[in-house]
Amino acid sequence: DGGITQSPKYLFRKEGQNVTLSCEQNLNHDAMYWYRQDPGQGLRLIYYSQIVNDFQKGDIAEGYSVSREKKESFPLTVTSAQKNPTAFYLCASSMQGPANQPQHFGDGTRLSIL
Amino acid sequence: QKEVEQNSGPLSVPEGAIASLNCTYSDRGSQSFFWYRQYSGKSPELIMFIYSNGDKEDGRFTAQLNKASQYVSLLIRDSQPSDSATYLCAVNLLSGSARQLTFGSGTQLTVLP
């Protein structure tokens, strides 16, 4: 089945630790995105990528980093510089980016601080 | 002013009624509009998208777009308890020099049996 796979489903971070969230898609989509959702809030864009080896900052990129070495994969690293990382992280993809095509979401990763 | 604004609700309707969800946006140049449904604790699921003024129907769902008034709405006919969820409106807004999809904070819908 085609889709977007995020892992892990739950993640706990210790103070000063970097953690990496995985996102893989087999939809052959060119564009991929990372969003953050806080309780009762809409989604806020962290980073997006329209092609391999290229990505752009979204509205809240500080404290996060990404890479896009393969079309299928777009991992997100939450660095120790992100002081309030507790949130629901959502990865999405679309045929083309960044805003005219429907975006489809993975199941998300819930990150908490230990 | 929020760029994409939705009533947070909660909006309650009886089973079988029509639920009407509204969304306004700030950028007159926006061209793509999306409605997502998000169940509690789950990720958003695309319901509909609309690009042209007027109505677009898909089963029990109708999206309505009025670019002159800068609003987009979602009607759910014959509402079912399984429609109870948060509905997110998303619009492609100009951010700096590029367009990006911007989400509203969502409207919580409860369908009462």
Coordinates of C-alpha atoms in Angstrom, one line a residue:
Chain A
D1 CA 0.0 0.0 0.0
G2 CA 1.2 3.5 -0.8
G3 CA 1.5 5.9 2.1
I4 CA 3.7 7.8 4.5
T5 CA 5.3 6.1 7.4
Q6 CA 6.5 8.0 10.5
S7 CA 8.5 6.5 13.2
P8 CA 8.6 6.2 16.1
K9 CA 5.0 6.8 17.2
Y10 CA 6.2 8.1 20.6
L11 CA 9.5 9.6 21.5
F12 CA 11.0 11.0 24.7
R13 CA 13.9 13.4 24.8
K14 CA 16.2 14.1 27.6
E15 CA 17.6 17.6 28.3
G16 CA 20.4 18.5 25.9
Q17 CA 19.7 15.6 23.6
N18 CA 19.1 15.7 19.8
V19 CA 16.5 13.3 18.5
T20 CA 15.6 12.3 14.9
L21 CA 12.1 11.6 13.6
S22 CA 11.8 9.4 10.6
C23 CA 9.5 10.0 7.6
E24 CA 9.4 7.7 4.5
Q25 CA 6.9 7.8 1.6
N26 CA 6.3 5.4 -1.3
L27 CA 3.9 7.7 -3.2
N28 CA 6.6 8.9 -5.5
H29 CA 5.8 12.5 -4.4
D30 CA 8.3 15.2 -5.1
A31 CA 7.5 17.4 -2.1
M32 CA 7.7 16.6 1.6
Y33 CA 6.9 18.7 4.7
W34 CA 7.2 18.8 8.5
Y35 CA 4.6 20.4 10.7
R36 CA 4.3 20.8 14.4
Q37 CA 0.9 20.8 16.1
D38 CA 0.4 22.0 19.7
P39 CA -2.8 21.2 21.6
G40 CA -5.8 23.1 20.3
Q41 CA -3.7 24.7 17.6
G42 CA -3.5 24.4 13.8
L43 CA -0.4 23.0 12.1
R44 CA 2.7 25.2 11.8
L45 CA 5.3 24.5 9.0
I46 CA 8.8 23.7 10.2
Y47 CA 10.6 22.8 6.9
Y48 CA 9.7 21.7 3.4
S49 CA 11.5 20.2 0.5
Q50 CA 10.4 20.2 -3.2
I51 CA 13.3 18.2 -4.6
V52 CA 16.2 16.0 -3.4
N53 CA 19.1 17.9 -1.7
D54 CA 17.1 21.0 -1.4
F55 CA 14.8 22.3 1.4
Q56 CA 13.4 25.6 2.8
K57 CA 12.7 26.9 6.2
G58 CA 9.1 27.3 7.3
D59 CA 7.6 29.5 9.9
I60 CA 9.2 27.8 13.0
A61 CA 12.5 26.3 11.7
E62 CA 14.7 27.4 14.7
G63 CA 15.9 24.5 16.7
Y64 CA 15.2 22.0 13.9
S65 CA 17.2 20.5 11.0
V66 CA 16.3 18.3 8.1
S67 CA 18.0 16.5 5.2
R68 CA 16.6 15.2 1.9
E69 CA 19.2 12.8 0.5
K70 CA 16.6 10.5 -1.1
K71 CA 13.2 11.3 -2.7
E72 CA 11.5 8.9 -0.3
S73 CA 13.0 10.1 3.0
F74 CA 12.8 13.4 4.9
P75 CA 14.1 13.0 8.5
L76 CA 13.6 15.8 11.0
T77 CA 16.1 16.4 13.9
V78 CA 14.9 18.2 16.9
T79 CA 18.1 19.7 18.4
S80 CA 18.8 20.7 22.0
A81 CA 18.4 24.3 20.8
Q82 CA 14.6 23.7 20.6
K83 CA 13.6 24.5 24.2
N84 CA 10.0 23.5 24.0
P85 CA 9.9 20.4 21.8
T86 CA 6.8 18.8 23.3
A87 CA 4.3 18.5 20.4
F88 CA 2.7 16.3 17.8
Y89 CA 5.0 16.2 14.7
L90 CA 3.4 15.5 11.3
C91 CA 5.1 14.7 8.1
A92 CA 3.3 15.2 4.8
S93 CA 3.9 14.8 1.1
S94 CA 2.4 16.1 -2.1
M95 CA 3.0 15.4 -5.8
Q96 CA 4.5 18.8 -6.2
G97 CA 5.1 21.7 -3.8
P98 CA 4.7 23.8 -2.1
A99 CA 1.1 24.8 -1.8
N100 CA -1.2 23.9 -4.8
Q101 CA -1.4 20.2 -4.5
P102 CA -3.2 18.3 -1.7
Q103 CA -0.9 17.2 1.1
H104 CA -1.3 13.7 2.6
F105 CA -0.1 13.1 6.2
G106 CA 1.6 10.3 8.1
D107 CA 0.3 9.1 11.4
G108 CA 2.6 11.5 13.4
T109 CA 5.1 11.3 16.2
R110 CA 4.4 12.5 19.7
L111 CA 7.5 14.0 21.3
S112 CA 7.8 14.6 25.0
I113 CA 10.6 15.8 27.3
L114 CA 11.7 13.4 30.1
Chain B
Q1 CA -5.5 39.3 12.3
K2 CA -5.0 35.6 11.7
E3 CA -4.3 34.7 8.1
V4 CA -6.7 31.7 8.1
E5 CA -9.5 32.1 10.6
Q6 CA -12.0 29.5 11.7
N7 CA -14.5 29.5 14.6
S8 CA -13.0 27.2 17.2
G9 CA -16.4 25.9 18.3
P10 CA -17.4 23.6 19.6
L11 CA -20.2 23.3 17.1
S12 CA -22.9 20.8 18.0
V13 CA -25.5 19.5 15.5
P14 CA -28.1 16.7 15.9
E15 CA -27.7 13.6 13.9
G16 CA -29.1 14.0 10.4
A17 CA -28.7 17.8 10.3
I18 CA -26.5 19.9 8.1
A19 CA -23.2 21.0 9.7
S20 CA -21.8 24.3 8.3
L21 CA -18.1 25.1 8.8
N22 CA -16.7 28.4 7.8
C23 CA -13.2 29.7 7.0
T24 CA -11.9 33.2 6.1
Y25 CA -8.5 34.0 4.7
S26 CA -6.5 37.2 4.3
D27 CA -4.7 36.8 1.0
R28 CA -6.9 37.7 -2.0
G29 CA -4.4 36.0 -4.3
S30 CA -4.9 32.5 -2.8
Q31 CA -5.9 29.9 -5.3
S32 CA -6.0 26.5 -3.5
F33 CA -8.2 25.6 -0.6
F34 CA -8.4 22.3 1.4
W35 CA -10.5 20.8 4.1
Y36 CA -9.0 18.2 6.5
R37 CA -10.7 16.1 9.2
Q38 CA -8.8 15.3 12.3
Y39 CA -10.0 12.8 14.9
S40 CA -8.7 13.3 18.4
G41 CA -5.2 12.0 18.7
K42 CA -4.9 11.2 15.0
S43 CA -3.3 12.9 12.0
P44 CA -5.3 15.1 9.5
E45 CA -7.1 13.4 6.7
L46 CA -7.9 15.2 3.4
I47 CA -11.7 15.5 2.8
M48 CA -11.9 17.9 -0.1
F49 CA -10.1 20.5 -2.1
I50 CA -11.4 23.3 -4.3
Y51 CA -9.7 25.7 -6.6
S52 CA -12.6 27.5 -8.4
N53 CA -15.4 29.8 -7.2
G54 CA -18.7 28.0 -6.5
D55 CA -19.6 24.6 -5.1
K56 CA -17.9 21.3 -5.3
E57 CA -19.8 18.2 -4.0
D58 CA -18.4 14.8 -3.0
G59 CA -20.9 12.5 -1.3
R60 CA -22.3 14.2 1.8
F61 CA -19.6 16.9 1.6
T62 CA -19.9 20.2 -0.2
A63 CA -17.1 22.8 -0.4
Q64 CA -18.1 26.3 -1.3
L65 CA -15.6 29.0 -2.3
N66 CA -16.2 32.7 -2.7
K67 CA -12.9 34.4 -3.6
A68 CA -14.4 37.9 -3.7
S69 CA -15.5 37.6 -0.1
Q70 CA -12.4 35.5 0.8
Y71 CA -14.2 32.7 2.5
V72 CA -14.5 29.0 2.0
S73 CA -17.0 26.7 3.7
L74 CA -17.7 23.0 4.2
L75 CA -21.2 21.6 4.4
I76 CA -21.8 18.2 5.8
R77 CA -25.2 16.8 5.0
D78 CA -26.9 14.1 7.0
S79 CA -24.4 14.5 9.8
Q80 CA -23.4 11.3 11.6
P81 CA -21.8 10.8 15.0
S82 CA -18.7 9.5 13.1
D83 CA -18.3 13.0 11.7
S84 CA -17.5 14.3 15.2
A85 CA -13.9 15.6 14.8
T86 CA -11.9 18.8 14.3
Y87 CA -12.1 20.2 10.8
L88 CA -9.1 22.1 9.6
C89 CA -9.2 24.7 6.7
A90 CA -5.9 25.2 4.8
V91 CA -5.2 27.9 2.2
N92 CA -2.2 28.6 0.1
L93 CA -1.1 32.0 1.3
L94 CA 1.8 34.1 0.2
S95 CA 4.6 33.9 2.9
G96 CA 7.5 36.1 1.9
S97 CA 8.2 35.3 -1.7
A98 CA 6.7 31.9 -1.8
R99 CA 3.2 30.4 -1.3
Q100 CA 2.8 27.9 1.5
L101 CA -0.1 26.0 2.9
T102 CA -1.4 27.8 6.0
F103 CA -3.8 26.0 8.4
G104 CA -6.5 27.5 10.6
S105 CA -6.7 26.3 14.2
G106 CA -9.8 24.2 13.4
T107 CA -13.4 23.9 14.3
Q108 CA -14.5 21.1 16.7
L109 CA -17.7 19.5 15.5
T110 CA -19.9 17.2 17.7
V111 CA -22.8 15.3 16.1
L112 CA -25.3 14.4 18.8
P113 CA -27.1 11.0 18.4

